[in-house]
Tab-separated table of C-alpha atoms and ligand atoms in Angstrom:
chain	number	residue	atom	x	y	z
U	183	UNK	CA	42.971	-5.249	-4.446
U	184	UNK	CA	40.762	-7.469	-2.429
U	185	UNK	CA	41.641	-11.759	-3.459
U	186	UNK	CA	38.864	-13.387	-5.105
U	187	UNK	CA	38.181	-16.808	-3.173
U	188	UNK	CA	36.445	-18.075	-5.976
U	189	UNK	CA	39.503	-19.263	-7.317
U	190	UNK	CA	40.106	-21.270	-4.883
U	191	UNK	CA	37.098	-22.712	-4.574
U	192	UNK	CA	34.839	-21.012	-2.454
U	193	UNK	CA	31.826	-20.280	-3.732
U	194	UNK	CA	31.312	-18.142	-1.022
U	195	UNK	CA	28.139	-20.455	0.114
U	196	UNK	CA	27.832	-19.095	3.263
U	197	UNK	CA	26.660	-15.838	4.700
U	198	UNK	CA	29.695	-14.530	6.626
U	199	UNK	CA	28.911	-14.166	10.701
U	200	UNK	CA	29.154	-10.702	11.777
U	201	UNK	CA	33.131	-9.197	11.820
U	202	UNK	CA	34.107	-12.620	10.460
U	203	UNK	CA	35.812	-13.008	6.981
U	204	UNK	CA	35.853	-16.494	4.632
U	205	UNK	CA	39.456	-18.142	4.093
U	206	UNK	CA	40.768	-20.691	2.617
U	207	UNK	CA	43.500	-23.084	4.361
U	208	UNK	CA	46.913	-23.318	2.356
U	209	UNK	CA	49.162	-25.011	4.633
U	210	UNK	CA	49.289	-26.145	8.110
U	211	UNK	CA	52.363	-27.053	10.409
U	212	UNK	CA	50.955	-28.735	13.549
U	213	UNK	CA	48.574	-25.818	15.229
U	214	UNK	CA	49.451	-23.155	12.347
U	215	UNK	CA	47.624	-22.370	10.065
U	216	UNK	CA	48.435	-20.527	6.342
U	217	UNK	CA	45.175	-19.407	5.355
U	218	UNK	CA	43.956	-16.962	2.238
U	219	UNK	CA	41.262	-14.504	2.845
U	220	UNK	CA	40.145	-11.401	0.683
U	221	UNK	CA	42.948	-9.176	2.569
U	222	UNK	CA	45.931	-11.944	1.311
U	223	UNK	CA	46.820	-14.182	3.585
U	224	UNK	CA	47.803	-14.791	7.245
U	225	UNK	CA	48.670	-17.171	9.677
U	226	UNK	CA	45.873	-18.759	12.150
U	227	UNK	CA	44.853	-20.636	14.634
U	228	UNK	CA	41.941	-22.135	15.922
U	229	UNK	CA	40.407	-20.194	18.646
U	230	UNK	CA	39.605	-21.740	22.420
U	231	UNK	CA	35.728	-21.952	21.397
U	232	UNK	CA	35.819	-23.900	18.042
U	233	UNK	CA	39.288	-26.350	19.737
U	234	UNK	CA	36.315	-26.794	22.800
U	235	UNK	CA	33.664	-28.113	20.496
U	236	UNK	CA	35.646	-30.075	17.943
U	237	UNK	CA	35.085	-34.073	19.217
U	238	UNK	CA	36.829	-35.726	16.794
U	239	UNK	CA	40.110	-35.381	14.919
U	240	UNK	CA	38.402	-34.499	11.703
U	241	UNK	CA	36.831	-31.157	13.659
U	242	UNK	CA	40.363	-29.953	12.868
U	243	UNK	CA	40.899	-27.539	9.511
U	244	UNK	CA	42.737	-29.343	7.193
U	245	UNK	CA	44.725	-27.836	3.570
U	246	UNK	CA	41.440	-26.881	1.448
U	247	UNK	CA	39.144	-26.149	3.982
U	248	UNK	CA	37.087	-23.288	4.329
U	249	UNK	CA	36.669	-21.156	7.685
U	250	UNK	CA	35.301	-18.098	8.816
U	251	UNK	CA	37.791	-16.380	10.569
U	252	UNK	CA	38.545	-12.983	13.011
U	253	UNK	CA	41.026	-11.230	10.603
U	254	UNK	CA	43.811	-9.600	12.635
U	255	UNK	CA	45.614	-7.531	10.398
U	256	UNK	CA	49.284	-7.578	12.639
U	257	UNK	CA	49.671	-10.834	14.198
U	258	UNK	CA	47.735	-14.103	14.164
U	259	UNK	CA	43.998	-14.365	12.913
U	260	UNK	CA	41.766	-16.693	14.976
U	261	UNK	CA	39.611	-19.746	13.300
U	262	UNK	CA	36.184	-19.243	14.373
U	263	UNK	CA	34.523	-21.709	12.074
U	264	UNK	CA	34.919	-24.721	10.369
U	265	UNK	CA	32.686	-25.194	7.145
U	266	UNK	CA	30.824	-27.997	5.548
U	267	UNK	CA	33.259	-30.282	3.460
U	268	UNK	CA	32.169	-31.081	0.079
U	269	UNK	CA	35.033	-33.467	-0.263
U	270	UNK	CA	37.885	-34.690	2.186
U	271	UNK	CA	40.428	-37.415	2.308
U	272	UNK	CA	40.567	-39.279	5.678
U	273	UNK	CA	43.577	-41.201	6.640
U	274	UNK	CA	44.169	-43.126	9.702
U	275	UNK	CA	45.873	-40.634	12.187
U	276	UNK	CA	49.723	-42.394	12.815
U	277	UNK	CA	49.929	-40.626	16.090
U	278	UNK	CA	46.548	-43.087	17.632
U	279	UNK	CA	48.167	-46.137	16.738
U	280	UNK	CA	45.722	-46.411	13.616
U	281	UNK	CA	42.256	-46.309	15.185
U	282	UNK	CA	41.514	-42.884	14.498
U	283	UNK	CA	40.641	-40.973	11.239
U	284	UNK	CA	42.259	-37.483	10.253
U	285	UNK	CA	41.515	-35.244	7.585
U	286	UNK	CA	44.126	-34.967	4.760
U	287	UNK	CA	42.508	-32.663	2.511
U	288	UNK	CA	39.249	-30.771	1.709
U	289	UNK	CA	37.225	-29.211	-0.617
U	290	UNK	CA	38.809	-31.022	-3.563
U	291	UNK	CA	37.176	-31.418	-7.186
U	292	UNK	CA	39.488	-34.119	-8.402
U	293	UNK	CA	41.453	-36.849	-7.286
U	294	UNK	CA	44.430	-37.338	-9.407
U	295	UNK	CA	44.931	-40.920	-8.682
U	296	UNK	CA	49.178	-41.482	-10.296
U	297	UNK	CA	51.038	-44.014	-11.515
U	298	UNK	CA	54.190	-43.800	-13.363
U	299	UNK	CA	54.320	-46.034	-16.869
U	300	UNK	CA	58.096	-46.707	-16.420
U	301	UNK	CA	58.075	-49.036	-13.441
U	302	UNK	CA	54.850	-47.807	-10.955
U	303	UNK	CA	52.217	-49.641	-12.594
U	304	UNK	CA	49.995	-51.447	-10.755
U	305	UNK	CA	46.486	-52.226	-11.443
U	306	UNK	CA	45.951	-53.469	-7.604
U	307	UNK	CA	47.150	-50.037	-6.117
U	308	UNK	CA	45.185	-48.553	-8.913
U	309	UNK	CA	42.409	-50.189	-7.848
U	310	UNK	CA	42.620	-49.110	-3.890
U	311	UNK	CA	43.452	-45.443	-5.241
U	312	UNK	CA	40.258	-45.465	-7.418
U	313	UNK	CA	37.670	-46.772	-4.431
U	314	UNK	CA	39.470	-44.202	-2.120
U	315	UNK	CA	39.103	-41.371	-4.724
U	316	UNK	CA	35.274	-41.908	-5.317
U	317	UNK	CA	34.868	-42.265	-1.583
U	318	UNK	CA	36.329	-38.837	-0.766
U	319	UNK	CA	33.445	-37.110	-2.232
U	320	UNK	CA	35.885	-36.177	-5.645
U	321	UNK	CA	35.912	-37.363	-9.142
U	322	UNK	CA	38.889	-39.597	-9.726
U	323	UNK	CA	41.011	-39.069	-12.671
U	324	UNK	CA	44.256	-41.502	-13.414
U	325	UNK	CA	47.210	-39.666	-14.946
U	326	UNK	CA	50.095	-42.180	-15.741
U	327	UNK	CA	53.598	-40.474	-15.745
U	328	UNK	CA	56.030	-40.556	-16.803
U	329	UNK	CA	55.020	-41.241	-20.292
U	330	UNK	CA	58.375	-40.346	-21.909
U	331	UNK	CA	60.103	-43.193	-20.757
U	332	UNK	CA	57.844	-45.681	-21.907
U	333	UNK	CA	58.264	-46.933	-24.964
U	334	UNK	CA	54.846	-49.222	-25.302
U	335	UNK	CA	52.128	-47.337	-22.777
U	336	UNK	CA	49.179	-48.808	-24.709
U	337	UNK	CA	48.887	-51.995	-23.038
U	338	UNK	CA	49.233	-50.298	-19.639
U	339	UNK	CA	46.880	-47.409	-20.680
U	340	UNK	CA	44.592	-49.880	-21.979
U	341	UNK	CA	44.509	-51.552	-18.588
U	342	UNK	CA	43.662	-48.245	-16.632
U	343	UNK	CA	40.988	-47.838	-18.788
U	344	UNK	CA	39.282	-51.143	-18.054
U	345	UNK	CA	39.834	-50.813	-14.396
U	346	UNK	CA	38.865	-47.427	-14.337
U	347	UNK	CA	35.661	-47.477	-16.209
U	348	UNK	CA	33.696	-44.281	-16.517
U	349	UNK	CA	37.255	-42.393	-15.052
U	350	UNK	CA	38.939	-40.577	-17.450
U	351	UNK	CA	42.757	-41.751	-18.844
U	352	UNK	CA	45.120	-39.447	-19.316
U	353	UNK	CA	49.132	-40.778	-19.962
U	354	UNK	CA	51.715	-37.574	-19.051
U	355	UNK	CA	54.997	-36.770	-18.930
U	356	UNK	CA	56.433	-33.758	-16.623
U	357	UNK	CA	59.324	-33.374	-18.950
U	358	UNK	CA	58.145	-32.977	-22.186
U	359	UNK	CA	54.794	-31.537	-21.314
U	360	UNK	CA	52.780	-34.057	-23.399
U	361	UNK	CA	49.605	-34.233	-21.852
U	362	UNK	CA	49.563	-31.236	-20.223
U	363	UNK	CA	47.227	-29.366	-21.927
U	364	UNK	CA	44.443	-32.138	-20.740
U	365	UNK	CA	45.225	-31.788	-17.690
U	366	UNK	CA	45.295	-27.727	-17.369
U	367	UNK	CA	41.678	-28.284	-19.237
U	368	UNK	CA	40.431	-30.053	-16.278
U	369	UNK	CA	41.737	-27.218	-13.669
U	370	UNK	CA	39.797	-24.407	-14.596
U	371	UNK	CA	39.165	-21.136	-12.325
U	372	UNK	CA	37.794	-22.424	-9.373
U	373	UNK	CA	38.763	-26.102	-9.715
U	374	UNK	CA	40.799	-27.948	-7.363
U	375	UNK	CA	42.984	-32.047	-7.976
U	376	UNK	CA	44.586	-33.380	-5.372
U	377	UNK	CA	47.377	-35.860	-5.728
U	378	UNK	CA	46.966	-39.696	-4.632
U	379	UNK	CA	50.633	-41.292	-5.525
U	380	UNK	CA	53.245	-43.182	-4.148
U	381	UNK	CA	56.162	-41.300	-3.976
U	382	UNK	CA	58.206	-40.649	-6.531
U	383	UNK	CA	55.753	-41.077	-9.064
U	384	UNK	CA	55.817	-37.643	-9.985
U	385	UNK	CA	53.706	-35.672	-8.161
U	386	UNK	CA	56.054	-32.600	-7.177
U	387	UNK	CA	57.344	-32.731	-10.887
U	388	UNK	CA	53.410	-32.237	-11.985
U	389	UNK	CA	52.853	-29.476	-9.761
U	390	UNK	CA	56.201	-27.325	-11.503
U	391	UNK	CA	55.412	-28.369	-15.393
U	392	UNK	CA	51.778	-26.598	-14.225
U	393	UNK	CA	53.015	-23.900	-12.339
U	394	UNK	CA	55.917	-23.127	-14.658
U	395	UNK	CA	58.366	-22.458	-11.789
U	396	UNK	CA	60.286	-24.853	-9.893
U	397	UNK	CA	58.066	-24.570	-6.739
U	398	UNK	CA	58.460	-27.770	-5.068
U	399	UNK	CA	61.808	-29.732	-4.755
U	400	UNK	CA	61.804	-32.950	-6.665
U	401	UNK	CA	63.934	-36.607	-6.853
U	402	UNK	CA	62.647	-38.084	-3.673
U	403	UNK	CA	63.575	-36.098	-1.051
U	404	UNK	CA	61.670	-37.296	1.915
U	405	UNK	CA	58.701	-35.039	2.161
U	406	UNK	CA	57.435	-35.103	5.504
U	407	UNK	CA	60.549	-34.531	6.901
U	408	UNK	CA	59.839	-32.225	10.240
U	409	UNK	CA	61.830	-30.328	9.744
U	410	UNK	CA	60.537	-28.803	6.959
U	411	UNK	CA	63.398	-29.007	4.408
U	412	UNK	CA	61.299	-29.704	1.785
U	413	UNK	CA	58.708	-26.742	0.280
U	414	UNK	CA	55.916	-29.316	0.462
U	415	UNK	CA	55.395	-29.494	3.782
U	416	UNK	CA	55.149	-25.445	3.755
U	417	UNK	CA	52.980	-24.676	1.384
U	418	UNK	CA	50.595	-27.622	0.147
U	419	UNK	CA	47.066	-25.682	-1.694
U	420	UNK	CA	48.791	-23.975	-4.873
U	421	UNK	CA	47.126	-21.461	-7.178
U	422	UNK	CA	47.785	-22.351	-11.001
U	423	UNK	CA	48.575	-19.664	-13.415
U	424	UNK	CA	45.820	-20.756	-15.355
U	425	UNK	CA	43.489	-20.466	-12.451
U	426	UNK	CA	42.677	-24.051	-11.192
U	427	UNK	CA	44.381	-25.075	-7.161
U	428	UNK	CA	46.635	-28.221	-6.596
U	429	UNK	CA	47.164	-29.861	-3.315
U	430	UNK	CA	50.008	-31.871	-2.844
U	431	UNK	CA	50.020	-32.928	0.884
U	432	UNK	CA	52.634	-35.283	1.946
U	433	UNK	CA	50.539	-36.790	4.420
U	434	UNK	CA	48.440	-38.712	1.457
U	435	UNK	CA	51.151	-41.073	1.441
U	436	UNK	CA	50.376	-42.404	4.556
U	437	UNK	CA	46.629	-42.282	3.470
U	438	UNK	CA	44.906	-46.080	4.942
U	439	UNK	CA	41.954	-47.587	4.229
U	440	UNK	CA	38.857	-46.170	6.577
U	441	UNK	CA	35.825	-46.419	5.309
U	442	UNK	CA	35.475	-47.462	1.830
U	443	UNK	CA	32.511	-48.785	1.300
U	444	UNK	CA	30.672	-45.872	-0.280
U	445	UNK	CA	34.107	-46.128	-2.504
U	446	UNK	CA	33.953	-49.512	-3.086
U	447	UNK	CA	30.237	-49.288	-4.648
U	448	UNK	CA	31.342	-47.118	-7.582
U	449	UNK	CA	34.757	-48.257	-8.330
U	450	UNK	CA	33.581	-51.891	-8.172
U	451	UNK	CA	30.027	-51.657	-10.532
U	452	UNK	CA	31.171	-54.772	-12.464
U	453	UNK	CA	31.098	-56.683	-9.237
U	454	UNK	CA	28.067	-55.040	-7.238
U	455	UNK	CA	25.976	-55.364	-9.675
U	456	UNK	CA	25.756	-59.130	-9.359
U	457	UNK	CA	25.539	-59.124	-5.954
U	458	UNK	CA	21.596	-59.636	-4.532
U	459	UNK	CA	20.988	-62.278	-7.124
U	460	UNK	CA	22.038	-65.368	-5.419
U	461	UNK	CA	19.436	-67.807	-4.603
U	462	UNK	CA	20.015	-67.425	-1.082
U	463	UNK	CA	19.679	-63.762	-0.009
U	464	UNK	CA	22.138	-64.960	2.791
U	465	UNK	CA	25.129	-66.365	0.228
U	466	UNK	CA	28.210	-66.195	1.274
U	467	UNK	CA	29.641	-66.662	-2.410
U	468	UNK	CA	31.586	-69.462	-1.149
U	469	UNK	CA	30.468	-72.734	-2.297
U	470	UNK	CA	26.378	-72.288	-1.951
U	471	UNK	CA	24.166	-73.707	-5.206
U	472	UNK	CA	23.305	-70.760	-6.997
U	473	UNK	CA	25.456	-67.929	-6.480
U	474	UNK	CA	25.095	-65.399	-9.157
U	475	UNK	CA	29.107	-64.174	-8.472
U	476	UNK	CA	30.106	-67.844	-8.950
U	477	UNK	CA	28.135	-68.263	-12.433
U	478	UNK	CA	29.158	-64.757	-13.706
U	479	UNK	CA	32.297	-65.364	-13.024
U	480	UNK	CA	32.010	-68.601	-14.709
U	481	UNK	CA	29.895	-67.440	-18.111
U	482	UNK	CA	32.818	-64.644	-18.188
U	483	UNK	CA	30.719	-61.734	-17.028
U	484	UNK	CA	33.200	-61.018	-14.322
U	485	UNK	CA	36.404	-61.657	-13.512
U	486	UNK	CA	38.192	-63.690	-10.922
U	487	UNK	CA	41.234	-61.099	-10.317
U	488	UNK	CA	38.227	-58.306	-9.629
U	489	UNK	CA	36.419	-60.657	-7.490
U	490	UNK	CA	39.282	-61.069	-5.266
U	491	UNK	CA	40.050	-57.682	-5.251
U	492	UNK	CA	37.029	-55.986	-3.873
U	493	UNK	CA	36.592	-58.752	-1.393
U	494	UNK	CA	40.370	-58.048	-0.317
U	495	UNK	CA	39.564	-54.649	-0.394
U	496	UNK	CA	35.853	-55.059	1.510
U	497	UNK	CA	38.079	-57.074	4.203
U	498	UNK	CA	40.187	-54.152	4.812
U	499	UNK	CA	37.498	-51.579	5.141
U	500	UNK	CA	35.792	-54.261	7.508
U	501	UNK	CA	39.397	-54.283	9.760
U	502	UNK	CA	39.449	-50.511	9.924
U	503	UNK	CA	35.610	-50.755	11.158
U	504	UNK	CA	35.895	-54.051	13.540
U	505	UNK	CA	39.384	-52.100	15.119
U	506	UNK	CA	37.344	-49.436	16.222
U	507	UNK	CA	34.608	-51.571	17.747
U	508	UNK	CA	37.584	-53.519	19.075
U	509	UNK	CA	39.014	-50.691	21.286
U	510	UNK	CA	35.742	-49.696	22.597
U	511	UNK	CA	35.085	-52.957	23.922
U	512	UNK	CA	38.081	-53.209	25.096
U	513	UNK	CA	37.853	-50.064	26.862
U	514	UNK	CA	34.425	-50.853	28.060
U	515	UNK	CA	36.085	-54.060	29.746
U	516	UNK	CA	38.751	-52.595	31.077
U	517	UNK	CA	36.319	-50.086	33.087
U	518	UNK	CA	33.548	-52.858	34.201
U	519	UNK	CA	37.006	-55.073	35.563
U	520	UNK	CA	37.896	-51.651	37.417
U	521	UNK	CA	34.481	-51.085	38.570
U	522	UNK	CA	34.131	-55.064	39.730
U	523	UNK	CA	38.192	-54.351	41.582
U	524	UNK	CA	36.592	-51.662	43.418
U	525	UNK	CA	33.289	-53.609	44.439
U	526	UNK	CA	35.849	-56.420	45.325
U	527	UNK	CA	37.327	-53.970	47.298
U	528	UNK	CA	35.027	-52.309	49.472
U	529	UNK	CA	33.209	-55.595	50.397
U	530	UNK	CA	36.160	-56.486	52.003
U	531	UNK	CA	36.636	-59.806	50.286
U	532	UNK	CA	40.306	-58.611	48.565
U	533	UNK	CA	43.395	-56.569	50.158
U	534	UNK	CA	45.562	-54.682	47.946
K	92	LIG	N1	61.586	-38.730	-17.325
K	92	LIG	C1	60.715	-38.247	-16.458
K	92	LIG	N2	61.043	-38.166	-15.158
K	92	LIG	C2	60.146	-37.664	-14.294
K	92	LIG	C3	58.861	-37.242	-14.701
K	92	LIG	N3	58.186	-36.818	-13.626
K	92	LIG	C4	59.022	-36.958	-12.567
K	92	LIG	N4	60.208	-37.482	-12.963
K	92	LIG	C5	61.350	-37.802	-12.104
K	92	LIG	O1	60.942	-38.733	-11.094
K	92	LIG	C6	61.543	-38.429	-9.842
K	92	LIG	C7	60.502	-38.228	-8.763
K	92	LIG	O2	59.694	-37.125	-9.081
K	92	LIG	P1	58.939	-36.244	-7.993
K	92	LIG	O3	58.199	-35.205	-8.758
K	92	LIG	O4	59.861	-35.776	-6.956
K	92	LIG	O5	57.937	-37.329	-7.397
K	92	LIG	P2	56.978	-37.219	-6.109
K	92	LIG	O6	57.678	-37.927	-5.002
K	92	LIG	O7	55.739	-37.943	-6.507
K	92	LIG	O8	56.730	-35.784	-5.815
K	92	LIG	C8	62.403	-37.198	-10.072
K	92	LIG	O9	63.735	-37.612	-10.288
K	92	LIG	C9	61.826	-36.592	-11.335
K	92	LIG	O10	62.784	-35.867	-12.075
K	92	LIG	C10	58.520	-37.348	-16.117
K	92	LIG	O11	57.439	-37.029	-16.586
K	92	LIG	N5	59.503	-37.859	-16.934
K	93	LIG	MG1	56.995	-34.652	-4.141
């Protein structure tokens, strides 16, 4: 029987290239690829023609993507294509010394942004998890863990809800399956969360209660350990019995802030919308006369902790940005010193 795609996720969008068949990425481990196509799945790897045109990192497949690929039915299958994205996480790649992005995960619905209500909670990460969950193209939800070992949740759900406005709430616990039910409801056929969590917050314990096997090892065993002691790092896009995908990459851990500013719009309403109403179109909301933050903020329209949060935030997405333009100028002087050495040179002015 041939694998319907649809369940996970591909809407099959495209109209396959001659010989070539859609797949969906489950896994990867450096240049190999687990991928699902309609004949089960294989292994892959990107052919010579598609690893020749990709210019950045994020030309790479990535767990969730969707290909087009030259099934080989004994051996490895070659990726010919790479497909749009309709969501993707992007996290600064740790082997460029942070200045370049990668791409986590694709081709995700929702972003289960998690906290754990016995001793995780913190509306400040919550925050940074929210602005990077709209900005990946997904719809955030916050689950909060963990809920059987909190005995009061409802002043910490409470605070979710007001930092997560227009995100929907939902308090869980692994063990006893409260909450569960909500969740599954979200992950229909076809539907796909990824997890955004520090670790140990529950993630791996999630995935189990909704698979109803014990598919991933739990209790903080490191999880992107090379050598690949823990099931995570195998097998990261998981197909629920009840028909919706998980992804629970362990790079998201490591997930920085790139660009956030499409992010920080939606996750930070109650503070954009003031912003264009100062007197001075120019106001740098520091100590001008008539600066609209500065009187909401005053009258109790806004708050001061939210203020300072999205401009802490706003910094951060502006160091990611100015780090980039910082190594390309650098780079750019490095070659016009060369280029002045070597005019230097053959003028006869300097010996080397
Ligand atoms: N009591 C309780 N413990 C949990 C729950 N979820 C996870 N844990 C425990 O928290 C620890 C870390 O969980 P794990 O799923 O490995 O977290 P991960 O690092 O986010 O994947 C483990 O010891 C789990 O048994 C829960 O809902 N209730
Ligand atoms: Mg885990």
């Amino acid at each position: 029987m041939k694998t319907d795609l649809r369940l996970y996720g591909f809407m099959g969008e495209t109209e396959p290239e001659s010989g070539l068949l859609p797949a969906v990425v489950l896994s990867q481990q450096k240049d190999l690829y687990r991928v699902i196509c309609e004949n089960g799945e294989t292994s892959a790897r990107v052919s010579g023609k598609l690893r020749f045109a990709a210019e950045r990192p994020e030309d790479f497949p990535t767990v969730g993507d969707h290909l087009l690929i030259d099934y080989q039915r004994d051996g490895e299958s070659r990726i010919e294509k790479l497909l749009p994205r309709r969501s993707a996480f992007q996290r600064l790649d740790p082997s460029s010394s942070g200045h370049a992005a990668q791409t986590a995960a694709a081709n995700f619905d929702y972003v289960f942004v998690m906290q754990s209500l016995n001793q995780d909670f913190n509306p400040r990460r919550l925050e940074r998890y929210l602005t990077l969950g709209w900005q990946s193209g997904g719809t955030p939800v916050v689950l909060l863990t963990k809920l059987d070992l909190c005995g009061d949740p409802e002043l910490m759900i409470a605070q979710a809800c007001a930092l997560a406005a227009g995100v929907d709430v939902l308090p869980v616990s692994a063990v006893t399956g409260e909450g569960l039910e909500e969740v599954r409801a979200l992950l229909a056929p076809g539907k796909t969360a990824v997890f955004l969590g520090s670790s140990g917050v529950g993630k791996s314990s999630l995935v189990n209660a909704l698979m109803g096997s014990e598919v991933m090892d739990t209790g903080g065993i490191r999880q992107d350990d090379d050598k690949g002691r823990h099931t995570t790092t195998y097998r990261q896009l998981l197909l629920l019995p009840t028909g919706g995908c998980v992804i629970d990459t362990p790079g998201m851990r490591e997930l920085g802030m790139w660009d956030v500013r499409g992010g920080l719009e939606e996750s930070f309403a109650d503070v954009t919308r003031f912003l264009g109403q100062c007197r001075f179109s120019d106001c740098t909301h520091g100590n001008e006369p008539g600066c609209a933050i500065w009187e909401a903020i005053r009258d109790g329209q806004l708050s001061r902790t939210r203020w300072d949060s999205y401009r802490k935030l706003q910094k951060e997405a502006k160091y990611a940005d100015d780090k980039e333009a910082f190594l390309r100028d650098r780079q750019q002087k490095h070659k016009s010193i060369a280029k002045y050495q070597r005019t230097l040179k053959k003028s006869g002015k300097v010996k080397y």
